[in-house]
PDB file of N, CA, C and O in Angstrom:
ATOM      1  N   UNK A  25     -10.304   1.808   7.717  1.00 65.00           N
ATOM      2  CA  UNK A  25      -9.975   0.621   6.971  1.00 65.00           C
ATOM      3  C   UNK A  25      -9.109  -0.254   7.875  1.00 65.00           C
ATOM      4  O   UNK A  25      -8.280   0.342   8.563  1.00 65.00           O
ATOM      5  N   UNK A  26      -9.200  -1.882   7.993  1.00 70.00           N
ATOM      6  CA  UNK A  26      -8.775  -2.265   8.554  1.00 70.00           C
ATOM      7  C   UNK A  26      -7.954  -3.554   7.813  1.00 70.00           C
ATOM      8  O   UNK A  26      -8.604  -4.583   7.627  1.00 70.00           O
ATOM      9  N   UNK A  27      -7.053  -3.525   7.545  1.00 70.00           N
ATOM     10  CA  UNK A  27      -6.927  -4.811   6.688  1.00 70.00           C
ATOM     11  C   UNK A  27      -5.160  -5.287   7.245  1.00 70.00           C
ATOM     12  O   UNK A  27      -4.113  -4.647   7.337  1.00 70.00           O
ATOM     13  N   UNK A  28      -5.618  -6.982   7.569  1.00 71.00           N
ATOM     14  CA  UNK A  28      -4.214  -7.633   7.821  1.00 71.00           C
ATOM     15  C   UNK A  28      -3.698  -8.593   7.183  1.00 71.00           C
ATOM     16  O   UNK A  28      -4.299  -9.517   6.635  1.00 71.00           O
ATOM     17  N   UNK A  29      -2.583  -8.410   7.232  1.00 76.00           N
ATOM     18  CA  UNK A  29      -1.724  -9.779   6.637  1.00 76.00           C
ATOM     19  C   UNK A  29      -0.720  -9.805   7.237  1.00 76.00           C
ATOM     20  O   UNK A  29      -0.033  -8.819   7.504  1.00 76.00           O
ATOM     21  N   UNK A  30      -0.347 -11.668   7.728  1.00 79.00           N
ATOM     22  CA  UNK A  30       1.272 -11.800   7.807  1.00 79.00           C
ATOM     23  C   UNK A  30       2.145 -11.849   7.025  1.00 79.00           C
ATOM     24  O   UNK A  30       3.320 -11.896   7.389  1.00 79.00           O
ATOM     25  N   UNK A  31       1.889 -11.849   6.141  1.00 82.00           N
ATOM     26  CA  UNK A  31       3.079 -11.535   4.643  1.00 82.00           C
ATOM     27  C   UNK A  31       3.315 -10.095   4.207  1.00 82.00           C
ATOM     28  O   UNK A  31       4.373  -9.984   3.587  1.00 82.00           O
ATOM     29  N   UNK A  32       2.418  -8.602   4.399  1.00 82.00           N
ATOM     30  CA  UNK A  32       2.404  -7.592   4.138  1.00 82.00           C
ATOM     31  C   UNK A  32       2.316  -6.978   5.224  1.00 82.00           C
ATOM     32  O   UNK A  32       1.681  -7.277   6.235  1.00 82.00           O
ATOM     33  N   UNK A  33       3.228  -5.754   4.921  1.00 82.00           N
ATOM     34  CA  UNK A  33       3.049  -4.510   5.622  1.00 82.00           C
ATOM     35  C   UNK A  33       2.760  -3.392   5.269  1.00 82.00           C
ATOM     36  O   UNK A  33       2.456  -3.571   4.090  1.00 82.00           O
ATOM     37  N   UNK A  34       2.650  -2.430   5.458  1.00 82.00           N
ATOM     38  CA  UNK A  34       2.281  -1.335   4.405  1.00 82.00           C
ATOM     39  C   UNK A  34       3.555  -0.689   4.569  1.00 82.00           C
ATOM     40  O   UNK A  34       4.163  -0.390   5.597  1.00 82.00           O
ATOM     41  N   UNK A  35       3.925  -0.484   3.003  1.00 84.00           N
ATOM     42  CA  UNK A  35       5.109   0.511   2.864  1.00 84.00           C
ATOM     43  C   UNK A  35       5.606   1.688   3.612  1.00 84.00           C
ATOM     44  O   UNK A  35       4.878   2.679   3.544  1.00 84.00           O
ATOM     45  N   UNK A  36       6.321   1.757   4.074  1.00 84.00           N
ATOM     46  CA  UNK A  36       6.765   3.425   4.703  1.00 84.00           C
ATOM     47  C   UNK A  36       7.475   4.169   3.440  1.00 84.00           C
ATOM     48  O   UNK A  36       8.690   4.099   3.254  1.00 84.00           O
ATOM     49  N   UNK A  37       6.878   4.653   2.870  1.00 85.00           N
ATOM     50  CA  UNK A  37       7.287   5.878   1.770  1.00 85.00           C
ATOM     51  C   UNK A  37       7.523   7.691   1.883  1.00 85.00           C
ATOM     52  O   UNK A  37       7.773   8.648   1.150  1.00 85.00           O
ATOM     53  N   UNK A  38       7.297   7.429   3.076  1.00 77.00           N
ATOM     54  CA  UNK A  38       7.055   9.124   3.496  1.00 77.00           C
ATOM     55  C   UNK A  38       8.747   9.832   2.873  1.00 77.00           C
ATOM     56  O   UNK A  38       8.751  10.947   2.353  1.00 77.00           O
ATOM     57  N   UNK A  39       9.840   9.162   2.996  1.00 83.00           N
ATOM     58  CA  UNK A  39      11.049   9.484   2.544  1.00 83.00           C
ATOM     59  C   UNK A  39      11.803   9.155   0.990  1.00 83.00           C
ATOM     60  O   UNK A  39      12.966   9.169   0.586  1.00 83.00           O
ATOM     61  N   UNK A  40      10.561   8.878   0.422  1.00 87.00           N
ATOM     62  CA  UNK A  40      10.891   8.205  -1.324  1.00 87.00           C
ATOM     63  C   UNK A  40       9.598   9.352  -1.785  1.00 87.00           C
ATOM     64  O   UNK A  40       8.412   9.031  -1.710  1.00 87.00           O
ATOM     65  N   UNK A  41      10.019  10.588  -2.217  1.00 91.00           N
ATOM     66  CA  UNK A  41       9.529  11.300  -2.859  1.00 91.00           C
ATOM     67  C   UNK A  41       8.677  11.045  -4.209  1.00 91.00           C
ATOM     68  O   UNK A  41       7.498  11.373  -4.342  1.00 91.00           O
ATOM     69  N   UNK A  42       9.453  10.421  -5.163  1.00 93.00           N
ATOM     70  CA  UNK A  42       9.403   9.382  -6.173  1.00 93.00           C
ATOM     71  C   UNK A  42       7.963   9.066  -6.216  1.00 93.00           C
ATOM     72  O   UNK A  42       6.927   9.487  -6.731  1.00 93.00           O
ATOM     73  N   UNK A  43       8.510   7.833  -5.190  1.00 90.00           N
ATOM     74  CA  UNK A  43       7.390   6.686  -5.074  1.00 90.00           C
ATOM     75  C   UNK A  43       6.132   7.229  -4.532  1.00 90.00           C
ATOM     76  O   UNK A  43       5.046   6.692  -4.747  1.00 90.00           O
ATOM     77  N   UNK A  44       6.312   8.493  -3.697  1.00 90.00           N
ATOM     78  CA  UNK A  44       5.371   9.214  -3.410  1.00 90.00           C
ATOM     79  C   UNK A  44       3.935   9.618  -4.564  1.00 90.00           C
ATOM     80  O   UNK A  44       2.816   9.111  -4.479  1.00 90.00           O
ATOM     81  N   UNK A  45       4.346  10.569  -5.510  1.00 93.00           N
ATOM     82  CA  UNK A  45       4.837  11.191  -6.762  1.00 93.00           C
ATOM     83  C   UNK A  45       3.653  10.108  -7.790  1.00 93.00           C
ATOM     84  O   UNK A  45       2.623  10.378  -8.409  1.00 93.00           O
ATOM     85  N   UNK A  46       4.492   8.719  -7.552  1.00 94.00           N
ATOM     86  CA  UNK A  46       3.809   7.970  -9.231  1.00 94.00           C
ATOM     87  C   UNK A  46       2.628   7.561  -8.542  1.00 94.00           C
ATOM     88  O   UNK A  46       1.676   7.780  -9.292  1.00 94.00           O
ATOM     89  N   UNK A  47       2.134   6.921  -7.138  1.00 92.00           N
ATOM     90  CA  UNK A  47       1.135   7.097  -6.479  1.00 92.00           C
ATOM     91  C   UNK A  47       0.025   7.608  -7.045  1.00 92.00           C
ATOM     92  O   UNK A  47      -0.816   7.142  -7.813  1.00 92.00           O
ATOM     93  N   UNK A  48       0.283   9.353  -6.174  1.00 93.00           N
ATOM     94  CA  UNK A  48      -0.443  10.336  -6.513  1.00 93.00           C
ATOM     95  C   UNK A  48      -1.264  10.318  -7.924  1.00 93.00           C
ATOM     96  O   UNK A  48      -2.471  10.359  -8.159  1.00 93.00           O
ATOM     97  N   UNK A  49      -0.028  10.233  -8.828  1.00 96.00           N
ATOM     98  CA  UNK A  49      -0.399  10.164 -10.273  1.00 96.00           C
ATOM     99  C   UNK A  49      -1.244   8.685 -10.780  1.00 96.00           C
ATOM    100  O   UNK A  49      -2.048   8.669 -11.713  1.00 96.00           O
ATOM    101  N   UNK A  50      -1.015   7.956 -10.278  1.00 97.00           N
ATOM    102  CA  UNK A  50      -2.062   7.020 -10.279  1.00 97.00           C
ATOM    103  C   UNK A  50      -2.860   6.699  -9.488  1.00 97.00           C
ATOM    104  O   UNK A  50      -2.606   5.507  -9.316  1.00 97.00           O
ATOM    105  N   UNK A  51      -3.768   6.978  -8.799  1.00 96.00           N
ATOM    106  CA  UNK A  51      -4.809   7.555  -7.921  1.00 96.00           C
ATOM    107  C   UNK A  51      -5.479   8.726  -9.006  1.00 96.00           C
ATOM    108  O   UNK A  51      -6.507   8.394  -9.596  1.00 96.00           O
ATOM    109  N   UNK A  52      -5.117   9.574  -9.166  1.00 97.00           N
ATOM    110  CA  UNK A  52      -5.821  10.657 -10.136  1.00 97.00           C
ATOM    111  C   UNK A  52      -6.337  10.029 -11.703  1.00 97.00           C
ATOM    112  O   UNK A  52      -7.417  10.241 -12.253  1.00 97.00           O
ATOM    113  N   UNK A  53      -5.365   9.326 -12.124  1.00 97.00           N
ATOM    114  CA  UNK A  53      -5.704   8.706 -13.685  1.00 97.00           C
ATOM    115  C   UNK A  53      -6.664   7.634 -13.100  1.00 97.00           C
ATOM    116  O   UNK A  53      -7.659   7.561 -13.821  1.00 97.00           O
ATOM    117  N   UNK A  54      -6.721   6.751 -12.017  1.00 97.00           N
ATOM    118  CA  UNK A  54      -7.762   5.982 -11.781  1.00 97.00           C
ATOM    119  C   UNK A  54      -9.019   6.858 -11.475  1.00 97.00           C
ATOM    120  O   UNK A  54      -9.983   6.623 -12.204  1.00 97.00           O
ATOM    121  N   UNK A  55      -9.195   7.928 -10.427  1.00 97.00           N
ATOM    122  CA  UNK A  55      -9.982   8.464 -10.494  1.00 97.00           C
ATOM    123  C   UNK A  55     -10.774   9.236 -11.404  1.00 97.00           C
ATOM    124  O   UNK A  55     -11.931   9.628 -11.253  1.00 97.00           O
ATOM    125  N   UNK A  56      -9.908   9.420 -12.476  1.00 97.00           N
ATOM    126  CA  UNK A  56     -10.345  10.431 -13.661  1.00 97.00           C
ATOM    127  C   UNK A  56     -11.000   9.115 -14.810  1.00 97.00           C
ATOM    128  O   UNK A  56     -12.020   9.400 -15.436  1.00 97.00           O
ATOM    129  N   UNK A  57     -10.416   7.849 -15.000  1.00 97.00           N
ATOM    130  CA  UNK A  57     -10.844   6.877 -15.750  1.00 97.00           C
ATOM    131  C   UNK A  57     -12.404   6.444 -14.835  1.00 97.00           C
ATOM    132  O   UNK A  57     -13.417   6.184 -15.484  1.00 97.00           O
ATOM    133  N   UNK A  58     -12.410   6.426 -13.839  1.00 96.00           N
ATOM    134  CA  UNK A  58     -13.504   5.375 -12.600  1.00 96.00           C
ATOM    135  C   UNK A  58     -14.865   6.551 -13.031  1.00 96.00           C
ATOM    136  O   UNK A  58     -15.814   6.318 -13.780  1.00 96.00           O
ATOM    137  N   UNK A  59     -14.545   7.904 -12.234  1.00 97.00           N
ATOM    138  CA  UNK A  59     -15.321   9.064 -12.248  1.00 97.00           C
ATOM    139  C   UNK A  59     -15.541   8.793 -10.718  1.00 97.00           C
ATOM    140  O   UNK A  59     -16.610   9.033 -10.157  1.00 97.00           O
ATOM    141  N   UNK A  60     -14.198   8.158  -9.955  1.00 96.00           N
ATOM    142  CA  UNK A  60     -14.269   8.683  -8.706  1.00 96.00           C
ATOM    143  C   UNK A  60     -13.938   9.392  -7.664  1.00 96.00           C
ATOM    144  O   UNK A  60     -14.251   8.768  -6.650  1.00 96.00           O
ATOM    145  N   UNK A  61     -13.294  10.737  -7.344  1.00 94.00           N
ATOM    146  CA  UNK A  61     -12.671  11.358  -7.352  1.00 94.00           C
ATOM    147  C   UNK A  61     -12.158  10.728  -5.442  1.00 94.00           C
ATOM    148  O   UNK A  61     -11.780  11.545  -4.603  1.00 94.00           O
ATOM    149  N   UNK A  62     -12.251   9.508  -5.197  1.00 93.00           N
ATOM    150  CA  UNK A  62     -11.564   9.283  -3.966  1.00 93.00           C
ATOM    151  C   UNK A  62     -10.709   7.556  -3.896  1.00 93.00           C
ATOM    152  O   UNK A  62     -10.804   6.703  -3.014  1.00 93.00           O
ATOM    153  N   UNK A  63     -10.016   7.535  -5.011  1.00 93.00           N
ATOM    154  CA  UNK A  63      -8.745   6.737  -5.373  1.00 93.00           C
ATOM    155  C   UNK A  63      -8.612   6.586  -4.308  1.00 93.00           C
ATOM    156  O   UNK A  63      -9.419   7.327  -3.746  1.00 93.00           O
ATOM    157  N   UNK A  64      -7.903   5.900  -3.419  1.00 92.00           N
ATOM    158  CA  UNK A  64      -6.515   5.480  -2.629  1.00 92.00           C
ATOM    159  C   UNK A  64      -6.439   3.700  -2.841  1.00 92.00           C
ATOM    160  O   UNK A  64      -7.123   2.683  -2.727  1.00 92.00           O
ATOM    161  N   UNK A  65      -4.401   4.424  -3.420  1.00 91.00           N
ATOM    162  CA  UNK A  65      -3.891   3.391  -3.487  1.00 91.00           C
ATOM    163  C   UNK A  65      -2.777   3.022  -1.757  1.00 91.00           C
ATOM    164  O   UNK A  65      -2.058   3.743  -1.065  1.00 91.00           O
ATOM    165  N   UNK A  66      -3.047   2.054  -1.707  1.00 88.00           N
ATOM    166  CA  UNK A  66      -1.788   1.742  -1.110  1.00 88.00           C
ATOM    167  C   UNK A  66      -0.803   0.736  -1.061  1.00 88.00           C
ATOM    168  O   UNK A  66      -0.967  -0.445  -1.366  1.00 88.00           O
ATOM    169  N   UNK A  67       0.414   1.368  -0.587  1.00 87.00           N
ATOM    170  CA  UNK A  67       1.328   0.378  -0.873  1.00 87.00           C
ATOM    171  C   UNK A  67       2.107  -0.542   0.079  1.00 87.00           C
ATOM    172  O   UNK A  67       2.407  -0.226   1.231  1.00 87.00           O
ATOM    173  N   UNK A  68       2.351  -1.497  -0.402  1.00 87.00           N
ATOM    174  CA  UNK A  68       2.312  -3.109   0.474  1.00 87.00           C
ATOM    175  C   UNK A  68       3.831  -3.120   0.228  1.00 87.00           C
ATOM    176  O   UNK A  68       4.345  -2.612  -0.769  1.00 87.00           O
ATOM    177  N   UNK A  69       4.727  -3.932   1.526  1.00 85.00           N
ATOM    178  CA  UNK A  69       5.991  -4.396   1.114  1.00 85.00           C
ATOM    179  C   UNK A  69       6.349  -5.859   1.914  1.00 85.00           C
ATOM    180  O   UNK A  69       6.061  -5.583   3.079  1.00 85.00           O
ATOM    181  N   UNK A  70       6.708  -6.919   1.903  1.00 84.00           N
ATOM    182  CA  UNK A  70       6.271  -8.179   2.106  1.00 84.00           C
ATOM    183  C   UNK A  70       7.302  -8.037   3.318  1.00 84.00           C
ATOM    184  O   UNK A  70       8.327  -7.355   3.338  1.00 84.00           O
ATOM    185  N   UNK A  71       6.848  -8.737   4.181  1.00 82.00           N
ATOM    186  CA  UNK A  71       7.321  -9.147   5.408  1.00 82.00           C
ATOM    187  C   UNK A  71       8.640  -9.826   5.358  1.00 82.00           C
ATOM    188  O   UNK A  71       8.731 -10.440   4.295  1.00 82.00           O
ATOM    189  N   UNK A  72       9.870  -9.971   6.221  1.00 77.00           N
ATOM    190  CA  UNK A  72      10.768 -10.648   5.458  1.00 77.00           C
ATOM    191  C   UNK A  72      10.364 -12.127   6.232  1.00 77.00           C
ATOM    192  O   UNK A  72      10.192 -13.137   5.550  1.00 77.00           O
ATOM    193  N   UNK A  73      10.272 -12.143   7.254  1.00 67.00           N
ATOM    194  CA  UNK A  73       9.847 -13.760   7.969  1.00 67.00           C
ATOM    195  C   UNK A  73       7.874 -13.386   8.324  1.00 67.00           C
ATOM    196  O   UNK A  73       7.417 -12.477   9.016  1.00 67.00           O
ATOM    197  N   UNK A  74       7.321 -14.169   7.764  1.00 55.00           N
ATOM    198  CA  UNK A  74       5.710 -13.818   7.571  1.00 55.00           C
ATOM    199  C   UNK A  74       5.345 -15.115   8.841  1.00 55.00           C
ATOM    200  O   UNK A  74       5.762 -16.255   8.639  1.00 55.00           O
ATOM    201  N   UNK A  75       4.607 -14.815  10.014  1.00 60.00           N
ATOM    202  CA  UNK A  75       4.275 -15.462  10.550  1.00 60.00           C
ATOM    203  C   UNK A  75       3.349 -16.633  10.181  1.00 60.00           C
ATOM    204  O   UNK A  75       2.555 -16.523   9.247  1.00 60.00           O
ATOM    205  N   UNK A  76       3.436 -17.595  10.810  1.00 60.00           N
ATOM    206  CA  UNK A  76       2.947 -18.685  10.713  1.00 60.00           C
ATOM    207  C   UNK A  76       1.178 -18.637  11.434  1.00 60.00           C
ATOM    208  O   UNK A  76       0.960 -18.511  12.639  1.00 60.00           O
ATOM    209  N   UNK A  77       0.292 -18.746  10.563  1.00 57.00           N
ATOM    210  CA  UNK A  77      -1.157 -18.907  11.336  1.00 57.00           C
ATOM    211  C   UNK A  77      -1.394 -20.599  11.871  1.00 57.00           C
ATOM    212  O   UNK A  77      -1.197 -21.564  11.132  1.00 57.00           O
ATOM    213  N   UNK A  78      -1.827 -20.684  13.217  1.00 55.00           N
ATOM    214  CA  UNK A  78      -2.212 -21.590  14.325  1.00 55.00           C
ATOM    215  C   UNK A  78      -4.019 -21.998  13.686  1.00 55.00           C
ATOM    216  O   UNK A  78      -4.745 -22.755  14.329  1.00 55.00           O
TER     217      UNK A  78
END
């Protein structure tokens, strides 16, 4: 998967157990509602200065 933005980054969560946690749990209830058993969510956290596109 390749996906960019200058306004997003993808979250670093590896140290928020938590946030880990409600993820997981939603990925599974989507997959169990869809009937797809390969969910992935991911999570975005906004850039604080988002570059300017030329």
């Amino acid at each position: 998967m390749d996906i960019h933005s200058d306004a997003y980054k993808v979250a670093p969560l590896s140290e928020q157990k938590a946030a880990v946690e409600i993820i997981r749990s939603a990925e599974a209830a989507l997959a169990a509602l869809t009937g797809n058993p390969t969910v992935t969510l991911i999570a975005y956290e906004r850039n604080e200065t988002p570059r300017q596109r030329n």
